[in-house]
């Protein structure tokens, strides 16, 4: 880009003919348009020496470079979304190429579908609780790992053994969600599972349950697994954000006599807020999904979240049209969530 | 076989989860348009050896579900087919729907599909769009072994019925033959010095005897509570007669409020209330419950005849597995004690858009021959839908007992259709209600209410296709 603009600039000054034509004649307009879609070497001289050429060259560069990715994005992301809105108004089974257009029938059905609302309630609960718990734990751990220690020699240090903890916290992230779900399903298993055995061992035998995953406890069981599996990722993410905070700020706080919690709330948290907010959106989307966990761990007659309900409608009941309607609802929820998250708590970036 | 989540389908689904997650809407929007080329194979000359008129040069494509039965039996049948006709392209997979759904949408399905497993396709949805070939032509053809007997007449009872969905067309052929009932170990009963219970009072006595020895009366797959339906439905039928089950299948109003249903629910609830159920059963998978049962932790297990093969590795040598008909209530039962739920399972169908559907029919005709049927029984220790094919074979104890129970039942066979007509209602709703009742969360009245409400909801749901007993 530099190359072409420089050359263009030179040419413009070299010709000395700038400002020769201030009004845009139809002919010039056409030539500008042609120059816009053609590679620079085919730019007519009359355009090249026009004073508007610099702007044109800039935009031409941007548009040409973005065209390919935008095209791919349009075909593989935007167009399926648009198609989904269409299929959500059909009675498509998902098995054949024939379907009937049914207008808003699916949406009406969804509005009156108790199971859909149950699934929505579960999804929203996860959406609200999972990020709060996961991010709070992530912040706490990463703070302790980067600035929680108290040593004479250094102003800022992690607790003893923080290097090891960092690796250990990251372990769950290495496993695929499906494997995590299988392992945790074993933990919740009533006779051989670690949970019931553990409760018994600590004298809480009366808290044991025969069906953790089939009962109303299921949502909390899933929540715990969700938080467990993602907390390590946020520890690493927040640790990185925290290590970019200059030590002098901590030292100053220490000199003023601030303790751990005061330092955290006055210094660390405000300075990592941008990262926390991004993490929040990401974790919220993970929580809205939760599909692998629910599908593997929770029995069919147990609770549903939106994606698992969608899946069973599409692939068990042969109602791909209705499932797409649920997908549209999930899409809207995701969209609203992301918009809300990006709006609230927007503050000026603190320069360091 | 029954549908469980195995490791493979789990991975598929988690992959699907990735698709469904963030851009949830895009997951389902793969283009639904497009159509196949019409280059199907013409019907050839018919003859005594080739009654259906298969084009001897045409290729045949067979897709086999690679589950508990494997695919060797199909390879053997294909070898027989290839002696007379064209090459067979053989595919085995555990992901029937994942692999085949796109081909159905394109209108280019294979010629024979073994539509089984957790990832099977909804055949009712396929029939709605005329995508399945009517098998009546095959059933009326002469059988492989005896040209004077039609294929239809070589089949076990309920085989044709299981292929029908409320009309005369037969959409699928269920090849294996399953006996459902109360599975037990003869050794365990002998150790307790009790006989197999024929009435509910005897059942309570047997469970009490077991409890005194520190053994549970029953265990079941709480994660898949519809396993309980395997004994619950025939129990209901036995108490009140087969029409009660037909009314339930037909989604008739108040079908679940029949006295026979209440009696059966209360009897099962009594098991839970008296503490005869193995602790932890409500949260067990089918495999966990089978392991506990194999370990002599519980006497009875509601299951089907595949259990012997499935639990083979954990069954003790002295177990002496057997199946009995569901224990009846008392002498006022409408049907005799021997009454049994048997049904043909392991579905095969021929897609209507297949290139070589006649070859597909012929392949099924080969499979229904005695040679292939006996081979199947020997390979996978399951009965087939071919009458008498296993007669002089040496069978493992569980299968032999299943065959005996079937023969003892005579005409008293029940075939509930709820599991395959209304899978969601059967597995999730009825299963869920029974699960909650057996876990002690609700009483029988509430369980029956839940079943009735769910049946009514299904009946009034336009998006669910309805069927009636013919």
PDB file of C-alpha atoms in Angstrom, chain A residues 32-259:
ATOM      1  CA  UNK A  32     -12.995   6.939 -11.308  1.00  0.00           C
ATOM      2  CA  UNK A  33     -15.406   4.026 -11.049  1.00  0.00           C
ATOM      3  CA  UNK A  34     -13.437   2.038 -13.615  1.00  0.00           C
ATOM      4  CA  UNK A  35     -10.185   2.797 -11.810  1.00  0.00           C
ATOM      5  CA  UNK A  36     -11.763   1.581  -8.601  1.00  0.00           C
ATOM      6  CA  UNK A  37     -12.421  -1.913  -9.879  1.00  0.00           C
ATOM      7  CA  UNK A  38      -9.245  -2.304 -11.955  1.00  0.00           C
ATOM      8  CA  UNK A  39      -5.758  -3.025 -10.643  1.00  0.00           C
ATOM      9  CA  UNK A  40      -3.586   0.111 -10.154  1.00  0.00           C
ATOM     10  CA  UNK A  41      -1.525  -0.452 -13.272  1.00  0.00           C
ATOM     11  CA  UNK A  42      -4.595   0.054 -15.469  1.00  0.00           C
ATOM     12  CA  UNK A  43      -5.497   3.354 -13.862  1.00  0.00           C
ATOM     13  CA  UNK A  44      -5.914   5.964 -16.640  1.00  0.00           C
ATOM     14  CA  UNK A  45      -3.467   8.838 -16.367  1.00  0.00           C
ATOM     15  CA  UNK A  46      -6.222  11.397 -16.145  1.00  0.00           C
ATOM     16  CA  UNK A  47      -7.392   9.692 -12.979  1.00  0.00           C
ATOM     17  CA  UNK A  48      -3.944   9.127 -11.610  1.00  0.00           C
ATOM     18  CA  UNK A  49      -3.293  12.852 -11.675  1.00  0.00           C
ATOM     19  CA  UNK A  50      -6.667  13.728 -10.195  1.00  0.00           C
ATOM     20  CA  UNK A  51      -6.570  14.994  -6.646  1.00  0.00           C
ATOM     21  CA  UNK A  52      -9.239  12.500  -5.610  1.00  0.00           C
ATOM     22  CA  UNK A  53      -6.971   9.647  -6.610  1.00  0.00           C
ATOM     23  CA  UNK A  54      -5.292   9.332  -3.237  1.00  0.00           C
ATOM     24  CA  UNK A  55      -8.574   8.620  -1.492  1.00  0.00           C
ATOM     25  CA  UNK A  56      -9.648   6.251  -4.233  1.00  0.00           C
ATOM     26  CA  UNK A  57      -6.413   4.357  -4.028  1.00  0.00           C
ATOM     27  CA  UNK A  58      -6.819   3.915  -0.304  1.00  0.00           C
ATOM     28  CA  UNK A  59     -10.345   2.580  -0.499  1.00  0.00           C
ATOM     29  CA  UNK A  60      -9.545   0.451  -3.503  1.00  0.00           C
ATOM     30  CA  UNK A  61      -6.817  -1.215  -1.489  1.00  0.00           C
ATOM     31  CA  UNK A  62      -9.083  -1.903   1.470  1.00  0.00           C
ATOM     32  CA  UNK A  63     -11.975  -3.188  -0.584  1.00  0.00           C
ATOM     33  CA  UNK A  64      -9.866  -5.497  -2.695  1.00  0.00           C
ATOM     34  CA  UNK A  65      -8.186  -7.046   0.299  1.00  0.00           C
ATOM     35  CA  UNK A  66     -11.425  -7.555   2.163  1.00  0.00           C
ATOM     36  CA  UNK A  67     -13.359  -8.938  -0.790  1.00  0.00           C
ATOM     37  CA  UNK A  68     -12.142 -12.521  -0.502  1.00  0.00           C
ATOM     38  CA  UNK A  69     -12.653 -12.977   3.244  1.00  0.00           C
ATOM     39  CA  UNK A  70     -15.993 -11.209   3.093  1.00  0.00           C
ATOM     40  CA  UNK A  71     -17.090 -13.496   0.299  1.00  0.00           C
ATOM     41  CA  UNK A  72     -16.115 -16.594   2.287  1.00  0.00           C
ATOM     42  CA  UNK A  73     -17.806 -15.188   5.362  1.00  0.00           C
ATOM     43  CA  UNK A  74     -20.921 -14.382   3.392  1.00  0.00           C
ATOM     44  CA  UNK A  75     -21.187 -17.814   1.853  1.00  0.00           C
ATOM     45  CA  UNK A  76     -20.345 -19.901   4.896  1.00  0.00           C
ATOM     46  CA  UNK A  77     -21.641 -17.804   7.785  1.00  0.00           C
ATOM     47  CA  UNK A  78     -24.163 -15.196   6.719  1.00  0.00           C
ATOM     48  CA  UNK A  79     -25.989 -17.248   4.135  1.00  0.00           C
ATOM     49  CA  UNK A  80     -26.615 -20.237   6.462  1.00  0.00           C
ATOM     50  CA  UNK A  81     -27.990 -17.783   9.018  1.00  0.00           C
ATOM     51  CA  UNK A  82     -30.345 -16.323   6.475  1.00  0.00           C
ATOM     52  CA  UNK A  83     -31.320 -19.778   5.276  1.00  0.00           C
ATOM     53  CA  UNK A  84     -31.992 -20.793   8.867  1.00  0.00           C
ATOM     54  CA  UNK A  85     -34.569 -18.047   9.165  1.00  0.00           C
ATOM     55  CA  UNK A  86     -36.237 -19.460   6.100  1.00  0.00           C
ATOM     56  CA  UNK A  87     -36.158 -23.105   7.208  1.00  0.00           C
ATOM     57  CA  UNK A  88     -37.556 -22.101  10.575  1.00  0.00           C
ATOM     58  CA  UNK A  89     -40.766 -21.333   8.716  1.00  0.00           C
ATOM     59  CA  UNK A  90     -41.067 -24.762   7.103  1.00  0.00           C
ATOM     60  CA  UNK A  91     -42.068 -28.226   8.222  1.00  0.00           C
ATOM     61  CA  UNK A  92     -38.840 -29.720   6.876  1.00  0.00           C
ATOM     62  CA  UNK A  93     -38.130 -33.169   8.361  1.00  0.00           C
ATOM     63  CA  UNK A  94     -34.423 -33.085   7.612  1.00  0.00           C
ATOM     64  CA  UNK A  95     -34.635 -36.330   5.637  1.00  0.00           C
ATOM     65  CA  UNK A  96     -35.720 -35.224   2.198  1.00  0.00           C
ATOM     66  CA  UNK A  97     -35.522 -32.245  -0.077  1.00  0.00           C
ATOM     67  CA  UNK A  98     -39.250 -31.542   0.114  1.00  0.00           C
ATOM     68  CA  UNK A  99     -40.890 -29.290   2.659  1.00  0.00           C
ATOM     69  CA  UNK A 100     -43.859 -27.000   3.039  1.00  0.00           C
ATOM     70  CA  UNK A 101     -43.759 -23.325   3.940  1.00  0.00           C
ATOM     71  CA  UNK A 102     -45.754 -22.856   7.130  1.00  0.00           C
ATOM     72  CA  UNK A 103     -45.164 -19.210   8.011  1.00  0.00           C
ATOM     73  CA  UNK A 104     -44.979 -18.499  11.710  1.00  0.00           C
ATOM     74  CA  UNK A 105     -46.573 -21.785  12.793  1.00  0.00           C
ATOM     75  CA  UNK A 106     -43.314 -23.051  14.300  1.00  0.00           C
ATOM     76  CA  UNK A 107     -42.876 -19.843  16.258  1.00  0.00           C
ATOM     77  CA  UNK A 108     -46.386 -20.076  17.614  1.00  0.00           C
ATOM     78  CA  UNK A 109     -45.759 -23.667  18.608  1.00  0.00           C
ATOM     79  CA  UNK A 110     -42.511 -22.683  20.284  1.00  0.00           C
ATOM     80  CA  UNK A 111     -44.272 -19.959  22.241  1.00  0.00           C
ATOM     81  CA  UNK A 112     -46.661 -22.561  23.697  1.00  0.00           C
ATOM     82  CA  UNK A 113     -44.068 -25.292  24.163  1.00  0.00           C
ATOM     83  CA  UNK A 114     -43.444 -25.864  27.885  1.00  0.00           C
ATOM     84  CA  UNK A 115     -40.383 -27.970  27.206  1.00  0.00           C
ATOM     85  CA  UNK A 116     -38.883 -25.149  25.197  1.00  0.00           C
ATOM     86  CA  UNK A 117     -39.359 -22.756  28.105  1.00  0.00           C
ATOM     87  CA  UNK A 118     -37.924 -25.263  30.578  1.00  0.00           C
ATOM     88  CA  UNK A 119     -34.869 -25.614  28.385  1.00  0.00           C
ATOM     89  CA  UNK A 120     -34.654 -21.827  28.030  1.00  0.00           C
ATOM     90  CA  UNK A 121     -34.831 -21.364  31.776  1.00  0.00           C
ATOM     91  CA  UNK A 122     -32.003 -23.847  32.284  1.00  0.00           C
ATOM     92  CA  UNK A 123     -29.915 -22.212  29.582  1.00  0.00           C
ATOM     93  CA  UNK A 124     -30.449 -18.752  31.052  1.00  0.00           C
ATOM     94  CA  UNK A 125     -29.567 -19.999  34.520  1.00  0.00           C
ATOM     95  CA  UNK A 126     -26.304 -21.357  33.177  1.00  0.00           C
ATOM     96  CA  UNK A 127     -25.779 -18.148  31.235  1.00  0.00           C
ATOM     97  CA  UNK A 128     -26.034 -16.057  34.387  1.00  0.00           C
ATOM     98  CA  UNK A 129     -24.404 -18.272  36.991  1.00  0.00           C
ATOM     99  CA  UNK A 130     -21.636 -20.059  35.086  1.00  0.00           C
ATOM    100  CA  UNK A 131     -19.694 -16.929  34.035  1.00  0.00           C
ATOM    101  CA  UNK A 132     -19.995 -15.362  37.491  1.00  0.00           C
ATOM    102  CA  UNK A 133     -18.660 -18.446  39.247  1.00  0.00           C
ATOM    103  CA  UNK A 134     -16.025 -19.288  36.667  1.00  0.00           C
ATOM    104  CA  UNK A 135     -14.692 -15.757  36.282  1.00  0.00           C
ATOM    105  CA  UNK A 136     -14.680 -15.125  40.013  1.00  0.00           C
ATOM    106  CA  UNK A 137     -12.707 -18.300  40.610  1.00  0.00           C
ATOM    107  CA  UNK A 138     -10.453 -17.527  37.669  1.00  0.00           C
ATOM    108  CA  UNK A 139      -9.740 -14.021  38.960  1.00  0.00           C
ATOM    109  CA  UNK A 140      -9.131 -15.233  42.463  1.00  0.00           C
ATOM    110  CA  UNK A 141      -6.746 -17.974  41.427  1.00  0.00           C
ATOM    111  CA  UNK A 142      -4.839 -15.868  38.944  1.00  0.00           C
ATOM    112  CA  UNK A 143      -4.514 -13.025  41.451  1.00  0.00           C
ATOM    113  CA  UNK A 144      -3.115 -15.410  44.001  1.00  0.00           C
ATOM    114  CA  UNK A 145      -0.765 -16.826  41.397  1.00  0.00           C
ATOM    115  CA  UNK A 146       0.570 -13.495  40.204  1.00  0.00           C
ATOM    116  CA  UNK A 147       0.282 -11.106  43.137  1.00  0.00           C
ATOM    117  CA  UNK A 148      -1.051 -13.032  46.099  1.00  0.00           C
ATOM    118  CA  UNK A 149       2.243 -13.991  47.671  1.00  0.00           C
ATOM    119  CA  UNK A 150       4.108 -12.018  50.315  1.00  0.00           C
ATOM    120  CA  UNK A 151       7.838 -12.267  50.126  1.00  0.00           C
ATOM    121  CA  UNK A 152      10.460  -9.986  51.564  1.00  0.00           C
ATOM    122  CA  UNK A 153      12.644  -9.775  48.499  1.00  0.00           C
ATOM    123  CA  UNK A 154       9.984  -8.926  45.922  1.00  0.00           C
ATOM    124  CA  UNK A 155       7.113  -6.508  45.987  1.00  0.00           C
ATOM    125  CA  UNK A 156       4.895  -8.657  43.766  1.00  0.00           C
ATOM    126  CA  UNK A 157       4.942 -12.440  43.690  1.00  0.00           C
ATOM    127  CA  UNK A 158       2.582 -15.379  43.481  1.00  0.00           C
ATOM    128  CA  UNK A 159       1.911 -17.766  46.309  1.00  0.00           C
ATOM    129  CA  UNK A 160       4.457 -20.507  46.846  1.00  0.00           C
ATOM    130  CA  UNK A 161       4.378 -23.064  44.066  1.00  0.00           C
ATOM    131  CA  UNK A 162       2.391 -20.851  41.734  1.00  0.00           C
ATOM    132  CA  UNK A 163       4.220 -22.177  38.680  1.00  0.00           C
ATOM    133  CA  UNK A 164       2.958 -25.683  39.415  1.00  0.00           C
ATOM    134  CA  UNK A 165      -0.577 -24.523  40.128  1.00  0.00           C
ATOM    135  CA  UNK A 166      -0.720 -22.702  36.825  1.00  0.00           C
ATOM    136  CA  UNK A 167      -0.096 -25.969  35.004  1.00  0.00           C
ATOM    137  CA  UNK A 168      -2.454 -27.973  37.171  1.00  0.00           C
ATOM    138  CA  UNK A 169      -5.304 -25.526  36.701  1.00  0.00           C
ATOM    139  CA  UNK A 170      -4.884 -25.831  32.978  1.00  0.00           C
ATOM    140  CA  UNK A 171      -5.242 -29.632  32.923  1.00  0.00           C
ATOM    141  CA  UNK A 172      -9.005 -29.793  32.284  1.00  0.00           C
ATOM    142  CA  UNK A 173      -8.532 -27.573  29.271  1.00  0.00           C
ATOM    143  CA  UNK A 174      -6.425 -30.275  27.651  1.00  0.00           C
ATOM    144  CA  UNK A 175      -9.293 -32.774  27.722  1.00  0.00           C
ATOM    145  CA  UNK A 176     -12.086 -32.558  25.210  1.00  0.00           C
ATOM    146  CA  UNK A 177     -15.478 -31.691  26.655  1.00  0.00           C
ATOM    147  CA  UNK A 178     -16.872 -35.078  25.654  1.00  0.00           C
ATOM    148  CA  UNK A 179     -14.233 -36.862  27.709  1.00  0.00           C
ATOM    149  CA  UNK A 180     -14.824 -34.536  30.649  1.00  0.00           C
ATOM    150  CA  UNK A 181     -18.524 -35.347  30.453  1.00  0.00           C
ATOM    151  CA  UNK A 182     -17.896 -39.103  30.465  1.00  0.00           C
ATOM    152  CA  UNK A 183     -15.532 -38.818  33.432  1.00  0.00           C
ATOM    153  CA  UNK A 184     -17.940 -36.685  35.428  1.00  0.00           C
ATOM    154  CA  UNK A 185     -20.857 -38.963  34.613  1.00  0.00           C
ATOM    155  CA  UNK A 186     -18.842 -41.669  36.358  1.00  0.00           C
ATOM    156  CA  UNK A 187     -18.263 -39.381  39.323  1.00  0.00           C
ATOM    157  CA  UNK A 188     -22.002 -38.804  39.674  1.00  0.00           C
ATOM    158  CA  UNK A 189     -22.774 -42.498  39.234  1.00  0.00           C
ATOM    159  CA  UNK A 190     -24.786 -43.572  42.297  1.00  0.00           C
ATOM    160  CA  UNK A 191     -23.093 -46.814  43.342  1.00  0.00           C
ATOM    161  CA  UNK A 192     -19.564 -46.612  42.043  1.00  0.00           C
ATOM    162  CA  UNK A 193     -19.239 -42.831  41.734  1.00  0.00           C
ATOM    163  CA  UNK A 194     -16.769 -40.708  43.656  1.00  0.00           C
ATOM    164  CA  UNK A 195     -19.375 -38.163  44.761  1.00  0.00           C
ATOM    165  CA  UNK A 196     -21.594 -40.517  46.744  1.00  0.00           C
ATOM    166  CA  UNK A 197     -18.567 -42.365  48.100  1.00  0.00           C
ATOM    167  CA  UNK A 198     -16.979 -39.056  49.099  1.00  0.00           C
ATOM    168  CA  UNK A 199     -20.113 -37.864  50.864  1.00  0.00           C
ATOM    169  CA  UNK A 200     -20.232 -41.130  52.746  1.00  0.00           C
ATOM    170  CA  UNK A 201     -16.580 -40.875  53.722  1.00  0.00           C
ATOM    171  CA  UNK A 202     -16.989 -37.460  55.313  1.00  0.00           C
ATOM    172  CA  UNK A 203     -20.092 -38.520  57.194  1.00  0.00           C
ATOM    173  CA  UNK A 204     -22.625 -36.851  54.920  1.00  0.00           C
ATOM    174  CA  UNK A 205     -24.206 -40.123  53.872  1.00  0.00           C
ATOM    175  CA  UNK A 206     -27.654 -38.592  54.167  1.00  0.00           C
ATOM    176  CA  UNK A 207     -26.782 -36.184  51.349  1.00  0.00           C
ATOM    177  CA  UNK A 208     -26.251 -39.034  48.929  1.00  0.00           C
ATOM    178  CA  UNK A 209     -28.611 -39.249  46.002  1.00  0.00           C
ATOM    179  CA  UNK A 210     -29.532 -42.175  43.800  1.00  0.00           C
ATOM    180  CA  UNK A 211     -29.828 -40.186  40.617  1.00  0.00           C
ATOM    181  CA  UNK A 212     -27.862 -36.948  40.576  1.00  0.00           C
ATOM    182  CA  UNK A 213     -28.221 -36.488  36.859  1.00  0.00           C
ATOM    183  CA  UNK A 214     -31.845 -37.528  36.447  1.00  0.00           C
ATOM    184  CA  UNK A 215     -33.237 -35.273  39.161  1.00  0.00           C
ATOM    185  CA  UNK A 216     -33.644 -31.547  39.635  1.00  0.00           C
ATOM    186  CA  UNK A 217     -30.025 -31.493  40.807  1.00  0.00           C
ATOM    187  CA  UNK A 218     -28.893 -32.122  37.266  1.00  0.00           C
ATOM    188  CA  UNK A 219     -28.579 -28.456  36.378  1.00  0.00           C
ATOM    189  CA  UNK A 220     -26.228 -27.842  39.303  1.00  0.00           C
ATOM    190  CA  UNK A 221     -24.246 -30.967  38.464  1.00  0.00           C
ATOM    191  CA  UNK A 222     -23.773 -29.662  34.931  1.00  0.00           C
ATOM    192  CA  UNK A 223     -22.911 -26.210  36.233  1.00  0.00           C
ATOM    193  CA  UNK A 224     -20.135 -27.560  38.414  1.00  0.00           C
ATOM    194  CA  UNK A 225     -18.601 -29.478  35.519  1.00  0.00           C
ATOM    195  CA  UNK A 226     -18.884 -26.458  33.267  1.00  0.00           C
ATOM    196  CA  UNK A 227     -17.064 -24.237  35.760  1.00  0.00           C
ATOM    197  CA  UNK A 228     -14.495 -26.904  36.557  1.00  0.00           C
ATOM    198  CA  UNK A 229     -13.611 -27.411  32.926  1.00  0.00           C
ATOM    199  CA  UNK A 230     -13.213 -23.733  32.053  1.00  0.00           C
ATOM    200  CA  UNK A 231     -11.704 -22.184  35.137  1.00  0.00           C
ATOM    201  CA  UNK A 232      -8.168 -23.146  34.121  1.00  0.00           C
ATOM    202  CA  UNK A 233      -8.436 -21.303  30.858  1.00  0.00           C
ATOM    203  CA  UNK A 234      -9.392 -18.098  32.653  1.00  0.00           C
ATOM    204  CA  UNK A 235      -6.618 -18.500  35.179  1.00  0.00           C
ATOM    205  CA  UNK A 236      -4.147 -18.454  32.316  1.00  0.00           C
ATOM    206  CA  UNK A 237      -5.943 -15.630  30.531  1.00  0.00           C
ATOM    207  CA  UNK A 238      -6.159 -13.411  33.599  1.00  0.00           C
ATOM    208  CA  UNK A 239      -2.630 -14.225  34.701  1.00  0.00           C
ATOM    209  CA  UNK A 240      -1.419 -12.861  31.393  1.00  0.00           C
ATOM    210  CA  UNK A 241      -3.501  -9.722  31.815  1.00  0.00           C
ATOM    211  CA  UNK A 242      -2.296  -9.223  35.381  1.00  0.00           C
ATOM    212  CA  UNK A 243       1.364  -9.666  34.567  1.00  0.00           C
ATOM    213  CA  UNK A 244       1.127  -6.631  32.306  1.00  0.00           C
ATOM    214  CA  UNK A 245       0.332  -4.411  35.297  1.00  0.00           C
ATOM    215  CA  UNK A 246       3.523  -2.544  36.228  1.00  0.00           C
ATOM    216  CA  UNK A 247       5.087  -3.532  39.539  1.00  0.00           C
ATOM    217  CA  UNK A 248       5.469   0.115  40.557  1.00  0.00           C
ATOM    218  CA  UNK A 249       1.718   0.404  41.031  1.00  0.00           C
ATOM    219  CA  UNK A 250       1.720  -2.551  43.383  1.00  0.00           C
ATOM    220  CA  UNK A 251       4.731  -1.215  45.217  1.00  0.00           C
ATOM    221  CA  UNK A 252       3.049   2.137  45.692  1.00  0.00           C
ATOM    222  CA  UNK A 253      -0.055   0.425  47.016  1.00  0.00           C
ATOM    223  CA  UNK A 254       2.044  -1.634  49.390  1.00  0.00           C
ATOM    224  CA  UNK A 255       3.778   1.487  50.648  1.00  0.00           C
ATOM    225  CA  UNK A 256       0.407   3.051  51.306  1.00  0.00           C
ATOM    226  CA  UNK A 257      -0.438   0.000  53.379  1.00  0.00           C
ATOM    227  CA  UNK A 258      -2.991  -1.683  51.120  1.00  0.00           C
ATOM    228  CA  UNK A 259      -3.692  -5.342  51.874  1.00  0.00           C
TER     229      UNK A 259
END
